């Protein structure tokens, strides 16, 4: 059964953050809140943990995994960012946006798109995520932990959180609860792997993207 960490939503306890990071470095997989939905994640650099995330999500090896970085400068270590992409990303982050970018050699092959050699990266506007990234010193895998009802509809936020914890407590190693109900809307995905940026998915923050770059789906 997973270890539960209850953290303050605006000022997460540093001691707990350090304990979580210690476990992540050992290969732990966590269920944790982001600025969009609850996510399943781990240390990007721990192969066994990434493999476990894939098993939990029943994801094939050719399906890429998104990960979190702490800043735009941090992104540049893991992806090639064009001048145009840089200007747009600088305006949007931190926030609910996933950027598809050409991957550098720093990205483990098991998380990138094997055919396109691209990767999905986010810079979250979330105190807890930023605290974990800072203490860990590595990116954190972030794949949605959303669970739908049998009819495909999402339940209320309160029930969603309870169901997430109950459903995953025997599959993940750590559960982080910051007393905030998980969101039900995913991030907006922007593809910067071509000359013209393309909106792959309209999610949270879409209006900001539309106002800023005038991209249409």
Tab-separated table of C-alpha atoms in Angstrom:
chain	number	residue	atom	x	y	z
A	1	UNK	CA	0.000	0.000	0.000
A	2	UNK	CA	1.238	3.458	-0.901
A	3	UNK	CA	2.619	5.894	1.654
A	4	UNK	CA	0.401	8.974	1.952
A	5	UNK	CA	1.957	12.424	2.253
A	6	UNK	CA	-0.327	15.298	3.216
A	7	UNK	CA	1.256	18.584	2.222
A	8	UNK	CA	0.244	22.214	2.561
A	9	UNK	CA	-1.106	23.473	-0.806
A	10	UNK	CA	0.803	26.771	-0.743
A	11	UNK	CA	3.807	25.987	1.449
A	12	UNK	CA	4.638	22.268	1.242
A	13	UNK	CA	6.705	21.028	4.158
A	14	UNK	CA	10.346	20.794	3.069
A	15	UNK	CA	11.011	17.730	5.201
A	16	UNK	CA	8.238	15.825	3.419
A	17	UNK	CA	9.492	17.033	0.046
A	18	UNK	CA	12.949	15.683	0.854
A	19	UNK	CA	11.496	12.346	1.968
A	20	UNK	CA	9.512	12.048	-1.263
A	21	UNK	CA	12.560	12.923	-3.356
A	22	UNK	CA	14.641	10.299	-1.552
A	23	UNK	CA	12.064	7.681	-2.496
A	24	UNK	CA	11.855	8.915	-6.091
A	25	UNK	CA	15.606	8.536	-6.472
A	26	UNK	CA	15.227	4.929	-5.276
A	27	UNK	CA	12.671	4.234	-7.991
A	28	UNK	CA	9.340	5.085	-6.359
A	29	UNK	CA	6.288	5.949	-8.456
A	30	UNK	CA	3.926	8.603	-7.127
A	31	UNK	CA	0.381	9.839	-7.599
A	32	UNK	CA	0.533	13.617	-7.279
A	33	UNK	CA	-1.388	16.829	-8.050
A	34	UNK	CA	-0.332	19.182	-10.827
A	35	UNK	CA	-1.794	22.443	-12.115
A	36	UNK	CA	-4.111	20.410	-14.354
A	37	UNK	CA	-5.057	16.901	-13.217
A	38	UNK	CA	-3.575	14.364	-10.825
A	39	UNK	CA	-0.664	12.586	-12.471
A	40	UNK	CA	1.328	9.400	-12.123
A	41	UNK	CA	5.029	10.149	-12.153
A	42	UNK	CA	8.579	9.311	-11.195
A	43	UNK	CA	12.161	10.471	-11.610
A	44	UNK	CA	12.833	10.705	-15.356
A	45	UNK	CA	16.292	9.188	-14.810
A	46	UNK	CA	15.160	5.973	-13.092
A	47	UNK	CA	14.463	3.384	-15.779
A	48	UNK	CA	12.699	0.883	-13.525
A	49	UNK	CA	10.313	3.580	-12.309
A	50	UNK	CA	9.490	4.709	-15.838
A	51	UNK	CA	8.792	1.090	-16.758
A	52	UNK	CA	6.452	0.811	-13.769
A	53	UNK	CA	4.575	3.942	-14.839
A	54	UNK	CA	4.050	2.372	-18.256
A	55	UNK	CA	2.703	-0.824	-16.666
A	56	UNK	CA	0.275	1.086	-14.455
A	57	UNK	CA	-1.029	3.066	-17.407
A	58	UNK	CA	-0.844	0.041	-19.730
A	59	UNK	CA	1.153	2.081	-22.220
A	60	UNK	CA	3.173	0.539	-25.021
A	61	UNK	CA	6.841	1.460	-25.348
A	62	UNK	CA	6.228	3.450	-28.527
A	63	UNK	CA	3.888	5.883	-26.752
A	64	UNK	CA	5.881	8.891	-25.438
A	65	UNK	CA	5.665	10.137	-21.865
A	66	UNK	CA	5.401	13.797	-20.953
A	67	UNK	CA	7.654	15.143	-18.215
A	68	UNK	CA	7.892	18.280	-16.104
A	69	UNK	CA	10.761	20.757	-16.127
A	70	UNK	CA	11.282	23.616	-13.709
A	71	UNK	CA	11.825	26.432	-16.222
A	72	UNK	CA	12.382	27.381	-19.837
A	73	UNK	CA	16.156	27.210	-19.366
A	74	UNK	CA	15.699	23.707	-17.946
A	75	UNK	CA	13.700	22.716	-21.034
A	76	UNK	CA	16.618	23.736	-23.272
A	77	UNK	CA	18.668	20.883	-21.786
A	78	UNK	CA	16.169	18.321	-23.018
A	79	UNK	CA	14.812	19.823	-26.224
A	80	UNK	CA	15.795	21.969	-29.172
A	81	UNK	CA	13.863	25.233	-28.922
A	82	UNK	CA	13.626	27.498	-31.968
A	83	UNK	CA	13.587	31.266	-31.583
A	84	UNK	CA	9.892	31.424	-32.373
A	85	UNK	CA	9.046	28.621	-29.971
A	86	UNK	CA	11.124	30.333	-27.288
A	87	UNK	CA	9.198	33.588	-27.612
A	88	UNK	CA	5.844	31.856	-27.372
A	89	UNK	CA	6.837	29.541	-24.540
A	90	UNK	CA	8.351	32.387	-22.547
A	91	UNK	CA	4.968	34.097	-22.567
A	92	UNK	CA	2.973	30.991	-21.630
A	93	UNK	CA	4.984	29.326	-18.884
A	94	UNK	CA	4.570	28.368	-16.176
A	95	UNK	CA	1.118	27.117	-16.997
A	96	UNK	CA	-1.117	24.299	-18.290
A	97	UNK	CA	0.723	23.745	-21.552
A	98	UNK	CA	2.510	20.735	-23.015
A	99	UNK	CA	5.132	21.509	-25.663
A	100	UNK	CA	6.124	18.934	-28.269
A	101	UNK	CA	9.756	19.559	-29.177
A	102	UNK	CA	12.720	17.805	-30.846
A	103	UNK	CA	14.450	15.833	-28.109
A	104	UNK	CA	18.118	16.171	-27.204
A	105	UNK	CA	20.360	13.311	-26.155
A	106	UNK	CA	19.510	14.116	-22.539
A	107	UNK	CA	16.050	12.593	-22.983
A	108	UNK	CA	15.954	8.862	-22.212
A	109	UNK	CA	14.834	6.899	-25.273
A	110	UNK	CA	12.142	5.142	-23.262
A	111	UNK	CA	10.141	8.348	-22.771
A	112	UNK	CA	10.467	9.990	-26.206
A	113	UNK	CA	8.610	9.230	-29.423
A	114	UNK	CA	10.823	6.563	-31.035
A	115	UNK	CA	9.893	7.457	-34.610
A	116	UNK	CA	9.830	11.244	-34.425
A	117	UNK	CA	12.560	11.651	-31.773
A	118	UNK	CA	10.373	14.228	-30.051
A	119	UNK	CA	9.356	14.779	-26.469
A	120	UNK	CA	6.536	16.432	-24.533
A	121	UNK	CA	7.534	18.869	-21.785
A	122	UNK	CA	5.588	20.991	-19.315
A	123	UNK	CA	6.546	23.735	-16.832
A	124	UNK	CA	3.801	23.554	-14.196
A	125	UNK	CA	2.340	26.503	-12.347
A	126	UNK	CA	2.163	24.507	-9.136
A	127	UNK	CA	4.090	25.066	-5.908
A	128	UNK	CA	4.328	21.383	-5.036
A	129	UNK	CA	5.589	20.338	-8.465
A	130	UNK	CA	8.174	23.105	-8.491
A	131	UNK	CA	9.359	22.134	-4.995
A	132	UNK	CA	9.798	18.517	-6.078
A	133	UNK	CA	11.655	19.515	-9.248
A	134	UNK	CA	13.986	21.822	-7.359
A	135	UNK	CA	14.814	19.270	-4.689
A	136	UNK	CA	15.124	16.336	-7.110
A	137	UNK	CA	17.233	18.160	-9.675
A	138	UNK	CA	15.740	16.054	-12.485
A	139	UNK	CA	12.566	16.264	-14.549
A	140	UNK	CA	9.518	14.335	-13.300
A	141	UNK	CA	7.379	12.112	-15.500
A	142	UNK	CA	3.787	13.332	-15.698
A	143	UNK	CA	1.034	11.191	-17.209
A	144	UNK	CA	-2.634	11.790	-16.436
A	145	UNK	CA	-4.215	9.678	-13.718
A	146	UNK	CA	-7.740	10.598	-14.728
A	147	UNK	CA	-10.339	7.873	-14.227
A	148	UNK	CA	-13.663	8.020	-16.024
A	149	UNK	CA	-16.938	6.414	-14.928
A	150	UNK	CA	-18.208	3.357	-16.767
A	151	UNK	CA	-20.218	5.587	-19.081
A	152	UNK	CA	-17.147	7.685	-19.878
A	153	UNK	CA	-18.254	10.678	-17.839
A	154	UNK	CA	-16.008	12.242	-15.225
A	155	UNK	CA	-17.459	12.349	-11.699
A	156	UNK	CA	-17.350	15.308	-9.329
A	157	UNK	CA	-13.940	16.474	-8.166
A	158	UNK	CA	-14.403	15.071	-4.660
A	159	UNK	CA	-15.389	11.611	-5.837
A	160	UNK	CA	-12.683	11.694	-8.484
A	161	UNK	CA	-10.016	12.195	-5.840
A	162	UNK	CA	-11.338	9.405	-3.649
A	163	UNK	CA	-11.553	7.043	-6.608
A	164	UNK	CA	-8.044	7.887	-7.718
A	165	UNK	CA	-6.589	7.149	-4.311
A	166	UNK	CA	-8.570	3.929	-3.890
A	167	UNK	CA	-7.817	2.702	-7.398
A	168	UNK	CA	-4.100	3.363	-7.336
A	169	UNK	CA	-3.006	2.936	-3.723
A	170	UNK	CA	-1.840	-0.628	-4.392
A	171	UNK	CA	-0.079	0.257	-7.642
A	172	UNK	CA	1.925	3.374	-6.799
A	173	UNK	CA	4.421	3.750	-3.970
A	174	UNK	CA	3.547	7.291	-2.865
A	175	UNK	CA	0.344	9.351	-2.827
A	176	UNK	CA	0.614	13.110	-2.356
A	177	UNK	CA	-2.438	14.992	-1.133
A	178	UNK	CA	-2.239	18.780	-0.961
A	179	UNK	CA	-5.883	19.222	0.130
A	180	UNK	CA	-6.850	20.546	-3.301
A	181	UNK	CA	-9.433	18.737	-5.411
A	182	UNK	CA	-7.907	17.497	-8.662
A	183	UNK	CA	-8.847	19.251	-11.843
A	184	UNK	CA	-10.754	17.542	-14.630
A	185	UNK	CA	-9.291	19.482	-17.573
A	186	UNK	CA	-6.032	18.524	-19.269
A	187	UNK	CA	-3.309	20.758	-20.678
A	188	UNK	CA	-3.257	22.416	-24.076
A	189	UNK	CA	-0.719	20.718	-26.359
A	190	UNK	CA	1.392	22.809	-28.749
A	191	UNK	CA	3.550	21.147	-31.397
A	192	UNK	CA	6.783	23.038	-32.106
A	193	UNK	CA	8.426	20.311	-34.173
A	194	UNK	CA	7.443	21.930	-37.483
A	195	UNK	CA	7.978	25.391	-38.973
A	196	UNK	CA	4.488	26.526	-37.968
A	197	UNK	CA	3.296	25.827	-34.407
A	198	UNK	CA	0.246	23.591	-34.293
A	199	UNK	CA	-2.335	23.121	-31.570
A	200	UNK	CA	-2.703	19.378	-31.076
A	201	UNK	CA	-5.187	19.581	-28.203
A	202	UNK	CA	-7.266	22.396	-26.779
A	203	UNK	CA	-7.238	22.190	-23.002
A	204	UNK	CA	-6.676	24.547	-20.100
A	205	UNK	CA	-5.253	27.905	-21.156
A	206	UNK	CA	-6.419	27.541	-24.743
A	207	UNK	CA	-7.841	31.056	-24.814
A	208	UNK	CA	-4.463	32.480	-23.824
A	209	UNK	CA	-2.821	30.610	-26.683
A	210	UNK	CA	-5.423	31.876	-29.133
A	211	UNK	CA	-4.970	35.460	-27.959
A	212	UNK	CA	-1.206	35.263	-28.056
A	213	UNK	CA	-0.346	33.473	-31.260
A	214	UNK	CA	-3.662	33.244	-33.076
A	215	UNK	CA	-3.245	29.544	-33.772
A	216	UNK	CA	-6.399	27.692	-34.761
A	217	UNK	CA	-6.939	23.963	-34.471
